[in-house]
CSV table of C-alpha atoms in Angstrom, one decimal:
chain,number,residue,atom,x,y,z
A,4,MET,CA,-104.8,-190.3,-43.1
A,5,LYS,CA,-102.2,-191.8,-40.7
A,6,SER,CA,-99.9,-189.6,-38.6
A,7,LYS,CA,-96.9,-190.2,-36.6
A,8,ALA,CA,-96.4,-188.0,-33.5
A,9,VAL,CA,-95.0,-187.7,-30.1
A,10,ARG,CA,-97.9,-187.7,-27.6
A,11,LEU,CA,-98.0,-186.9,-23.9
A,12,TYR,CA,-99.7,-189.4,-21.5
A,13,GLY,CA,-98.4,-188.3,-18.1
A,14,LYS,CA,-95.4,-187.0,-16.3
A,15,ASN,CA,-92.2,-187.8,-18.3
A,16,ASP,CA,-94.4,-190.2,-20.4
A,17,LEU,CA,-93.9,-189.3,-24.0
A,18,ARG,CA,-94.6,-191.8,-26.7
A,19,LEU,CA,-93.8,-191.9,-30.5
A,20,GLU,CA,-96.9,-193.4,-32.0
A,21,THR,CA,-98.6,-193.9,-35.4
A,22,PHE,CA,-102.4,-193.4,-35.3
A,23,ASP,CA,-105.3,-192.5,-37.6
A,24,LEU,CA,-106.4,-188.9,-38.0
A,25,PRO,CA,-110.1,-188.4,-38.4
A,26,PRO,CA,-111.4,-187.1,-41.7
A,27,ILE,CA,-111.4,-183.3,-41.7
A,28,LYS,CA,-114.7,-181.5,-41.4
A,29,GLU,CA,-115.8,-178.7,-43.7
A,30,ASP,CA,-114.4,-176.1,-41.3
A,31,GLU,CA,-111.0,-177.9,-40.7
A,32,ILE,CA,-107.7,-178.1,-42.5
A,33,LEU,CA,-105.3,-181.1,-43.0
A,34,ALA,CA,-101.7,-180.1,-42.9
A,35,LYS,CA,-98.2,-181.5,-43.2
A,36,VAL,CA,-95.8,-180.4,-40.5
A,37,VAL,CA,-92.3,-179.9,-41.8
A,38,CYS,CA,-90.4,-178.7,-38.8
A,39,ASP,CA,-90.8,-177.9,-35.1
A,40,SER,CA,-88.5,-176.0,-32.7
A,41,ILE,CA,-88.4,-177.6,-29.2
A,42,CYS,CA,-89.1,-175.1,-26.5
A,43,MET,CA,-88.4,-175.2,-22.8
A,44,SER,CA,-92.1,-174.8,-22.3
A,45,SER,CA,-92.5,-178.3,-23.7
A,46,TRP,CA,-90.0,-179.6,-21.2
A,47,LYS,CA,-92.1,-178.0,-18.4
A,48,ALA,CA,-95.3,-179.5,-19.8
A,49,SER,CA,-93.8,-183.0,-20.1
A,50,HIS,CA,-92.6,-182.9,-16.5
A,51,GLU,CA,-95.8,-181.5,-15.1
A,52,ALA,CA,-98.3,-183.2,-17.4
A,53,ASP,CA,-101.9,-183.1,-16.0
A,54,VAL,CA,-101.0,-180.5,-13.3
A,55,HIS,CA,-99.8,-178.1,-16.0
A,56,LYS,CA,-102.2,-175.3,-16.7
A,57,ARG,CA,-102.4,-176.0,-20.5
A,58,ILE,CA,-102.6,-179.8,-20.2
A,59,PRO,CA,-106.0,-181.6,-20.0
A,60,ARG,CA,-106.7,-183.5,-16.8
A,61,ASP,CA,-107.6,-186.6,-18.8
A,62,VAL,CA,-104.3,-186.7,-20.8
A,63,ALA,CA,-103.6,-190.3,-19.7
A,64,GLN,CA,-106.7,-191.4,-21.5
A,65,ASN,CA,-106.7,-188.9,-24.3
A,66,PRO,CA,-103.0,-188.0,-25.1
A,67,THR,CA,-102.1,-184.7,-26.7
A,68,ILE,CA,-99.5,-184.0,-29.4
A,69,ILE,CA,-96.5,-181.9,-28.1
A,70,GLY,CA,-94.7,-179.1,-29.9
A,71,HIS,CA,-96.0,-175.5,-30.5
A,72,GLU,CA,-93.3,-173.8,-32.6
A,73,PHE,CA,-93.9,-175.4,-36.0
A,74,ALA,CA,-94.4,-174.8,-39.6
A,75,GLY,CA,-95.5,-176.8,-42.6
A,76,GLU,CA,-97.8,-176.7,-45.6
A,77,ILE,CA,-101.5,-177.2,-46.2
A,78,VAL,CA,-102.6,-180.6,-47.7
A,79,GLU,CA,-106.4,-180.3,-47.8
A,80,VAL,CA,-108.8,-177.5,-47.1
A,81,GLY,CA,-112.4,-177.8,-45.8
A,82,SER,CA,-115.0,-176.1,-47.9
A,83,ARG,CA,-115.5,-173.3,-45.5
A,84,TRP,CA,-112.0,-172.0,-45.8
A,85,ARG,CA,-111.2,-172.5,-49.5
A,86,ASP,CA,-111.5,-168.8,-50.3
A,87,GLU,CA,-108.7,-168.0,-47.8
A,88,PHE,CA,-106.4,-171.0,-47.8
A,89,GLN,CA,-105.0,-173.1,-50.6
A,90,VAL,CA,-103.4,-176.5,-50.9
A,91,GLY,CA,-99.6,-175.9,-50.8
A,92,ASP,CA,-99.7,-172.7,-48.6
A,93,LYS,CA,-96.9,-172.5,-46.1
A,94,PHE,CA,-98.0,-171.6,-42.6
A,95,SER,CA,-97.1,-171.1,-39.0
A,96,ILE,CA,-99.6,-171.1,-36.1
A,97,GLN,CA,-100.0,-168.8,-33.2
A,98,PRO,CA,-100.5,-171.3,-30.3
A,99,ALA,CA,-102.0,-168.8,-27.9
A,100,LEU,CA,-105.5,-169.1,-29.2
A,101,ASN,CA,-107.4,-167.7,-26.1
A,102,ASP,CA,-109.9,-170.5,-26.8
A,103,GLU,CA,-112.4,-170.2,-24.0
A,104,ASN,CA,-114.1,-173.3,-25.2
A,105,GLY,CA,-110.9,-175.4,-25.5
A,106,PRO,CA,-110.0,-178.5,-23.6
A,107,VAL,CA,-108.6,-176.5,-20.6
A,108,GLY,CA,-110.4,-173.2,-21.3
A,109,VAL,CA,-108.7,-170.0,-22.3
A,110,LEU,CA,-105.2,-171.4,-21.9
A,111,SER,CA,-105.8,-174.2,-24.4
A,112,ALA,CA,-103.0,-174.3,-27.1
A,113,PRO,CA,-101.8,-176.5,-29.9
A,114,GLY,CA,-98.8,-178.4,-28.7
A,115,TYR,CA,-100.3,-178.8,-25.2
A,116,SER,CA,-104.0,-179.3,-25.2
A,117,TYR,CA,-105.3,-180.9,-28.4
A,118,HIS,CA,-105.4,-184.5,-29.7
A,119,TYR,CA,-104.8,-183.9,-33.4
A,120,ILE,CA,-102.7,-180.7,-33.6
A,121,GLY,CA,-99.1,-180.2,-32.4
A,122,GLY,CA,-95.7,-179.6,-33.8
A,123,ASP,CA,-94.0,-183.0,-33.3
A,124,ALA,CA,-96.1,-184.8,-35.8
A,125,THR,CA,-96.0,-185.7,-39.5
A,126,TYR,CA,-99.6,-184.7,-40.2
A,127,ILE,CA,-102.2,-182.8,-38.2
A,128,VAL,CA,-105.8,-181.6,-38.3
A,129,ILE,CA,-106.1,-177.8,-37.8
A,130,PRO,CA,-109.3,-177.2,-36.0
A,131,ASN,CA,-111.8,-174.5,-36.9
A,132,VAL,CA,-110.9,-172.4,-33.8
A,133,VAL,CA,-107.4,-171.8,-35.1
A,134,MET,CA,-108.8,-170.1,-38.3
A,135,GLU,CA,-111.6,-168.4,-36.4
A,136,LYS,CA,-109.2,-166.8,-34.0
A,137,GLY,CA,-106.9,-165.7,-36.9
A,138,CYS,CA,-104.1,-167.9,-35.7
A,139,LEU,CA,-103.3,-169.8,-38.9
A,140,LEU,CA,-100.7,-167.5,-40.5
A,141,LYS,CA,-99.5,-167.8,-44.0
A,142,TYR,CA,-95.7,-167.5,-44.6
A,143,THR,CA,-94.4,-166.5,-48.0
A,144,GLY,CA,-90.7,-166.4,-47.3
A,145,ALA,CA,-88.0,-168.9,-48.1
A,146,GLY,CA,-87.7,-172.2,-46.3
A,147,TYR,CA,-89.7,-173.5,-43.4
A,148,TYR,CA,-87.6,-173.0,-40.2
A,149,PRO,CA,-88.0,-169.2,-40.2
A,150,ALA,CA,-91.8,-169.7,-39.9
A,151,ALA,CA,-91.3,-172.3,-37.1
A,152,LEU,CA,-89.1,-169.8,-35.2
A,153,SER,CA,-91.6,-166.9,-35.6
A,154,GLU,CA,-93.3,-168.0,-32.4
A,155,PRO,CA,-90.2,-167.6,-30.1
A,156,LEU,CA,-89.3,-164.4,-32.0
A,157,SER,CA,-92.9,-163.1,-31.3
A,158,CYS,CA,-92.3,-163.6,-27.6
A,159,VAL,CA,-89.4,-161.2,-27.8
A,160,ILE,CA,-91.4,-158.7,-29.9
A,161,GLY,CA,-94.3,-158.9,-27.5
A,162,ALA,CA,-91.9,-158.1,-24.6
A,163,MET,CA,-90.5,-155.1,-26.3
A,164,HIS,CA,-94.0,-153.8,-27.1
A,165,ALA,CA,-95.1,-154.4,-23.5
A,166,ASN,CA,-92.6,-152.1,-21.9
A,167,TYR,CA,-93.8,-148.6,-21.1
A,168,HIS,CA,-92.8,-145.2,-20.0
A,169,THR,CA,-94.4,-142.0,-18.7
A,170,SER,CA,-93.7,-138.3,-18.6
A,171,PRO,CA,-93.4,-136.2,-15.4
A,172,GLY,CA,-96.8,-134.9,-14.5
A,173,SER,CA,-98.7,-137.5,-16.5
A,174,TYR,CA,-99.7,-141.1,-15.8
A,175,ASN,CA,-100.4,-141.9,-19.4
A,176,HIS,CA,-98.4,-145.0,-20.4
A,177,ARG,CA,-96.4,-144.7,-23.6
A,178,MET,CA,-96.0,-148.3,-24.7
A,179,GLU,CA,-92.7,-149.6,-26.0
A,180,ILE,CA,-89.0,-149.4,-25.2
A,181,ARG,CA,-87.6,-145.9,-25.1
A,182,ASP,CA,-86.3,-144.8,-28.5
A,183,ASN,CA,-82.7,-143.7,-28.4
A,184,GLY,CA,-82.5,-144.8,-24.8
A,185,TYR,CA,-80.3,-147.2,-22.7
A,186,MET,CA,-81.2,-150.9,-22.8
A,187,ALA,CA,-79.8,-153.9,-21.1
A,188,ILE,CA,-80.5,-157.6,-21.7
A,189,LEU,CA,-79.3,-159.6,-18.7
A,190,ALA,CA,-78.4,-163.3,-19.0
A,191,GLY,CA,-78.9,-162.5,-22.6
A,192,ALA,CA,-76.6,-164.8,-24.6
A,193,GLY,CA,-79.0,-167.8,-24.7
A,194,PRO,CA,-81.4,-168.7,-27.5
A,195,MET,CA,-84.1,-166.2,-26.6
A,196,GLY,CA,-81.6,-163.5,-25.7
A,197,LEU,CA,-80.1,-163.9,-29.2
A,198,ALA,CA,-83.6,-163.4,-30.6
A,199,ALA,CA,-83.9,-160.2,-28.6
A,200,ILE,CA,-80.5,-158.9,-29.8
A,201,ASN,CA,-81.4,-159.7,-33.4
A,202,TYR,CA,-84.8,-158.0,-33.3
A,203,THR,CA,-83.4,-154.9,-31.4
A,204,ILE,CA,-80.7,-154.4,-34.0
A,205,LEU,CA,-82.9,-154.9,-37.1
A,206,ARG,CA,-86.3,-153.5,-36.2
A,207,PRO,CA,-86.9,-150.4,-38.4
A,208,ASP,CA,-89.0,-148.2,-36.1
A,209,ARG,CA,-87.1,-147.6,-32.8
A,210,ARG,CA,-83.8,-148.6,-31.3
A,211,PRO,CA,-81.7,-147.9,-28.2
A,212,LYS,CA,-78.6,-145.9,-28.5
A,213,LEU,CA,-76.8,-148.3,-26.1
A,214,LEU,CA,-77.5,-152.0,-25.8
A,215,VAL,CA,-75.6,-154.0,-23.2
A,216,VAL,CA,-75.9,-157.8,-23.2
A,217,THR,CA,-74.6,-159.7,-20.2
A,218,ASP,CA,-73.9,-163.3,-19.4
A,219,ILE,CA,-71.4,-165.3,-17.2
A,220,ASP,CA,-70.4,-167.7,-20.0
A,221,ASP,CA,-67.6,-166.5,-22.3
A,222,THR,CA,-68.4,-169.1,-24.9
A,223,ARG,CA,-72.0,-167.9,-25.2
A,224,LEU,CA,-71.0,-164.3,-25.3
A,225,ARG,CA,-68.4,-165.0,-28.0
A,226,ARG,CA,-70.9,-166.7,-30.2
A,227,ALA,CA,-73.5,-163.9,-29.7
A,228,SER,CA,-70.9,-161.3,-30.7
A,229,GLN,CA,-70.0,-163.3,-33.8
A,230,LEU,CA,-73.6,-163.6,-34.8
A,231,TYR,CA,-74.6,-160.0,-34.0
A,232,SER,CA,-71.5,-158.0,-33.9
A,233,PRO,CA,-71.0,-154.5,-32.5
A,234,GLU,CA,-70.1,-153.5,-36.0
A,235,MET,CA,-73.4,-154.8,-37.3
A,236,ALA,CA,-75.3,-152.9,-34.6
A,237,ALA,CA,-73.3,-149.7,-35.3
A,238,LYS,CA,-74.5,-149.6,-38.8
A,239,ASN,CA,-78.0,-149.2,-37.4
A,240,GLY,CA,-76.9,-146.5,-34.9
A,241,ILE,CA,-76.6,-148.8,-31.8
A,242,GLU,CA,-73.6,-149.1,-29.5
A,243,LEU,CA,-73.6,-152.8,-28.6
A,244,LYS,CA,-71.5,-154.2,-25.7
A,245,TYR,CA,-71.2,-157.8,-24.6
A,246,ILE,CA,-70.1,-158.1,-21.0
A,247,ASN,CA,-69.3,-161.0,-18.7
A,248,THR,CA,-70.5,-160.0,-15.2
A,249,GLY,CA,-69.2,-163.1,-13.5
A,250,ALA,CA,-66.1,-161.5,-12.1
A,251,MET,CA,-67.7,-158.1,-11.2
A,252,SER,CA,-67.9,-157.2,-7.6
A,253,ASP,CA,-70.8,-154.9,-8.2
A,254,PRO,CA,-72.3,-155.6,-11.6
A,255,ALA,CA,-75.2,-153.1,-11.3
A,256,GLN,CA,-72.9,-150.2,-10.5
A,257,GLU,CA,-70.3,-151.0,-13.1
A,258,LEU,CA,-73.0,-151.4,-15.8
A,259,ARG,CA,-74.7,-148.1,-14.7
A,260,ALA,CA,-71.3,-146.4,-15.2
A,261,LEU,CA,-71.6,-147.2,-18.9
A,262,THR,CA,-74.6,-144.9,-19.1
A,263,GLY,CA,-72.8,-142.0,-17.2
A,264,ASN,CA,-74.9,-143.2,-14.2
A,265,HIS,CA,-78.1,-142.2,-16.0
A,266,GLY,CA,-79.2,-145.9,-15.6
A,267,TYR,CA,-81.1,-148.0,-18.0
A,268,ASP,CA,-84.5,-147.1,-19.5
A,269,ASP,CA,-85.3,-150.7,-20.4
A,270,VAL,CA,-83.9,-153.8,-18.7
A,271,PHE,CA,-84.9,-157.3,-19.8
A,272,VAL,CA,-84.2,-160.3,-17.5
A,273,PHE,CA,-83.7,-163.5,-19.4
A,274,ALA,CA,-83.1,-165.9,-16.5
A,275,PRO,CA,-85.3,-166.7,-13.5
A,276,VAL,CA,-82.6,-165.8,-11.0
A,277,ALA,CA,-83.4,-163.6,-8.0
A,278,ALA,CA,-79.9,-162.0,-8.0
A,279,ILE,CA,-80.3,-161.0,-11.6
A,280,ILE,CA,-83.7,-159.4,-11.0
A,281,GLU,CA,-82.2,-157.5,-8.1
A,282,GLN,CA,-79.3,-156.4,-10.3
A,283,GLY,CA,-81.7,-155.2,-13.0
A,284,ASP,CA,-83.7,-153.2,-10.5
A,285,ALA,CA,-80.6,-151.4,-9.3
A,286,MET,CA,-79.7,-150.5,-12.8
A,287,LEU,CA,-82.9,-148.7,-13.7
A,288,ALA,CA,-83.0,-145.1,-14.6
A,289,PHE,CA,-85.8,-142.7,-13.6
A,290,ASP,CA,-89.0,-144.1,-15.1
A,291,GLY,CA,-87.0,-147.2,-16.0
A,292,CYS,CA,-88.9,-150.4,-16.9
A,293,LEU,CA,-87.8,-153.9,-15.9
A,294,ASN,CA,-89.3,-156.7,-18.0
A,295,PHE,CA,-89.1,-160.1,-16.4
A,296,PHE,CA,-89.1,-162.2,-19.5
A,297,SER,CA,-88.0,-165.7,-18.3
A,298,GLY,CA,-90.7,-167.9,-16.9
A,299,PRO,CA,-89.8,-169.5,-13.5
A,300,SER,CA,-90.7,-173.2,-12.9
A,301,LYS,CA,-91.5,-172.6,-9.2
A,302,ALA,CA,-94.9,-171.1,-8.4
A,303,ASP,CA,-93.5,-169.3,-5.3
A,304,PHE,CA,-90.5,-167.7,-7.0
A,305,LYS,CA,-89.8,-164.3,-5.5
A,306,ALA,CA,-87.1,-161.6,-5.7
A,307,PRO,CA,-86.4,-158.3,-3.9
A,308,PHE,CA,-87.4,-155.1,-5.6
A,309,ASN,CA,-86.8,-151.5,-4.5
A,310,PHE,CA,-90.2,-150.0,-3.8
A,311,TYR,CA,-88.7,-146.7,-2.6
A,312,ASN,CA,-87.7,-146.2,-6.3
A,313,VAL,CA,-91.1,-147.4,-7.5
A,314,HIS,CA,-92.6,-144.6,-5.5
A,315,TYR,CA,-90.1,-141.8,-6.0
A,316,ALA,CA,-88.2,-142.7,-9.2
A,317,TYR,CA,-91.2,-144.1,-11.1
A,318,THR,CA,-89.5,-147.4,-11.8
A,319,HIS,CA,-91.8,-150.2,-12.8
A,320,LEU,CA,-92.0,-153.9,-13.6
A,321,VAL,CA,-93.8,-155.8,-16.3
A,322,GLY,CA,-93.8,-159.5,-17.3
A,323,THR,CA,-94.7,-161.1,-20.6
A,324,SER,CA,-95.4,-164.7,-21.5
A,325,GLY,CA,-95.5,-165.3,-25.2
A,326,GLY,CA,-96.4,-163.0,-28.1
A,327,ASN,CA,-99.8,-162.3,-29.5
A,328,THR,CA,-101.0,-162.8,-33.1
A,329,ASP,CA,-99.9,-159.4,-34.2
A,330,ASP,CA,-96.4,-160.0,-32.8
A,331,MET,CA,-96.2,-163.2,-34.9
A,332,LYS,CA,-97.4,-161.4,-38.0
A,333,GLU,CA,-94.6,-158.9,-37.4
A,334,ALA,CA,-92.1,-161.7,-36.9
A,335,LEU,CA,-93.2,-163.4,-40.1
A,336,ALA,CA,-93.1,-160.1,-42.0
A,337,MET,CA,-89.5,-159.3,-40.8
A,338,MET,CA,-88.4,-162.8,-41.9
A,339,THR,CA,-90.0,-162.5,-45.3
A,340,GLN,CA,-88.1,-159.2,-45.6
A,341,GLY,CA,-84.8,-160.9,-44.7
A,342,LEU,CA,-84.4,-161.3,-41.0
A,343,ASP,CA,-82.9,-164.8,-40.6
A,344,PRO,CA,-83.4,-166.5,-37.2
A,345,SER,CA,-80.8,-169.2,-37.9
A,346,GLY,CA,-78.6,-167.9,-35.1
A,347,PHE,CA,-81.0,-169.5,-32.6
A,348,VAL,CA,-80.5,-173.0,-34.0
A,349,THR,CA,-77.6,-175.2,-32.9
A,350,HIS,CA,-79.0,-178.7,-33.3
A,351,ILE,CA,-80.9,-180.6,-36.0
A,352,GLY,CA,-82.8,-183.9,-35.5
A,353,GLY,CA,-85.7,-186.1,-36.6
A,354,LEU,CA,-88.9,-187.1,-35.0
A,355,ASP,CA,-87.2,-190.0,-33.3
A,356,ALA,CA,-85.1,-187.5,-31.4
A,357,VAL,CA,-88.0,-185.6,-29.8
A,358,ILE,CA,-88.6,-187.6,-26.7
A,359,ASP,CA,-85.0,-187.7,-25.3
A,360,THR,CA,-84.4,-184.1,-26.4
A,361,THR,CA,-87.6,-182.8,-24.7
A,362,LEU,CA,-87.1,-184.7,-21.5
A,363,ASN,CA,-83.5,-183.6,-21.2
A,364,LEU,CA,-83.6,-180.2,-22.7
A,365,PRO,CA,-82.0,-178.2,-19.8
A,366,SER,CA,-78.9,-180.4,-19.9
A,367,ILE,CA,-78.3,-180.1,-23.7
A,368,PRO,CA,-76.0,-177.2,-24.4
A,369,GLY,CA,-76.5,-174.7,-27.2
A,370,GLY,CA,-79.5,-173.0,-28.7
A,371,LYS,CA,-82.7,-174.1,-30.4
A,372,LYS,CA,-83.2,-177.8,-31.3
A,373,LEU,CA,-84.9,-177.9,-34.7
A,374,ILE,CA,-86.8,-181.1,-35.5
A,375,TYR,CA,-87.7,-182.2,-39.1
A,376,THR,CA,-90.7,-184.4,-38.4
A,377,HIS,CA,-90.5,-186.6,-41.5
A,378,LEU,CA,-86.9,-187.4,-40.8
A,379,THR,CA,-85.2,-190.2,-38.8
A,380,MET,CA,-82.1,-188.6,-37.4
A,381,PRO,CA,-80.5,-188.4,-33.9
A,382,LEU,CA,-80.2,-184.9,-32.5
A,383,THR,CA,-77.0,-183.6,-34.0
A,384,ALA,CA,-75.1,-180.4,-33.3
A,385,ILE,CA,-74.4,-178.3,-36.4
A,386,ALA,CA,-70.8,-178.1,-35.0
A,387,ASP,CA,-70.6,-181.9,-35.4
A,388,PHE,CA,-71.6,-182.0,-39.1
A,389,GLU,CA,-67.9,-181.9,-40.2
A,390,ALA,CA,-66.9,-185.0,-38.2
A,391,LYS,CA,-70.0,-186.9,-39.3
A,392,GLY,CA,-69.3,-185.9,-42.8
A,393,ARG,CA,-66.2,-188.0,-42.9
A,394,ASP,CA,-68.4,-191.1,-43.2
A,395,ASN,CA,-71.6,-189.6,-44.5
A,396,PRO,CA,-71.7,-187.5,-47.7
A,397,LEU,CA,-75.0,-185.8,-46.7
A,398,PHE,CA,-73.4,-184.4,-43.5
A,399,ALA,CA,-70.4,-183.4,-45.5
A,400,GLU,CA,-72.6,-181.3,-47.8
A,401,LEU,CA,-74.6,-179.9,-44.9
A,402,HIS,CA,-71.3,-178.8,-43.3
A,403,ARG,CA,-70.2,-177.2,-46.5
A,404,LEU,CA,-73.5,-175.3,-46.8
A,405,CYS,CA,-73.4,-174.1,-43.2
A,406,LEU,CA,-69.8,-172.9,-43.6
A,407,THR,CA,-71.0,-170.6,-46.4
A,408,HIS,CA,-73.4,-169.1,-43.9
A,409,ASN,CA,-71.0,-168.4,-41.1
A,410,GLY,CA,-71.6,-171.8,-39.6
A,411,LEU,CA,-75.3,-171.4,-39.3
A,412,TRP,CA,-78.3,-173.4,-40.4
A,413,ASN,CA,-79.8,-172.0,-43.7
A,414,VAL,CA,-82.4,-172.5,-46.3
A,415,GLU,CA,-80.1,-174.3,-48.7
A,416,ALA,CA,-79.1,-176.8,-46.0
A,417,GLU,CA,-82.8,-177.3,-45.1
A,418,THR,CA,-83.7,-177.9,-48.8
A,419,LEU,CA,-81.0,-180.4,-49.1
A,420,LEU,CA,-82.1,-182.2,-46.0
A,421,LEU,CA,-85.7,-182.3,-47.1
A,422,GLU,CA,-84.6,-183.8,-50.4
A,423,HIS,CA,-82.9,-186.7,-48.6
A,424,ILE,CA,-85.7,-187.5,-46.1
A,425,ILE,CA,-86.2,-191.1,-45.2
A,426,GLU,CA,-89.8,-191.3,-43.7
A,427,CYS,CA,-89.7,-192.2,-40.0
């Protein structure tokens, strides 16, 4: 079986290549990748290459396939797994395998560390460790892109579950955000912030009574409020406020005032900016939990934190990186039940667009860049479908379908695109 994939050889050295996959063993699975969502983590890995903790030191001689937020369908199943998986099953993969015997030890992950499995490929071999670790996850919902986006959503879910609170006189940690409490998502109108807003509003088990989302970009805030409106949140008992803090002289104090100066029980920081961390710290209520969600690129990144309040006001700090398998299962279950992550997606492209998109990701505006790996197509903003549709009937129809879904990517548009694929 031949595959075409984007492989990493070194710093900023990504190559789109066709190569032979080995025949699968009895404990392996051959799969077709349908789509992959490009993550900032792939940008970091491509820029750091063999110094990245998940990239093998010999990547120049043994390149790895990039992309770890992907979905597809099973093509062939080795005899060991035929009782659990069938040809045609749709799937997503939890990349955090915790594979202590992997190419770089416990941090080994598809999309970083392996030669024959990664999201930016047409076909892959799923190794036995993925199934053994319970990381090959079936998806029974509509379309493919929701399954691909289950990984970034799981990161948000994991963060919410990682927060904790205590009771006066007890040091027992009660995991989770405070139910019916005050929550803030700072720098929260980007792609992952949108995921957090969506999950917070729609999760069935616990919700804050007030959710404040901040940013310093009116365009991003406007789009967030259109996708996840205060009216939508109110139906689920949440008061949702979108606030631009750019012109505030004292953002922490002004935001605290919205809680009657109680402070925020849960604060999530979605940008690696010291001033935002300091702001979040100043907003915390008694026993408030600050979750530093955004991963910094500098190993010596630091920010001030009020340790007087840590001691006397029981404030505390947690950090999360990715979600676990249970978090992904929760994400897939919510999508099967109707949660649509299409609000994350702003661009669509083919496998030929992966290299430029990955290497330049921080400078490309918008949200998630969704790649259909069997397609030849430049990275195209959904907002540009209408203009491209004047000369291309396919884009005209894609624009029409997105219009019927509030301008968002959708299963009908995906189905149409897959029907018109020209193999790359």
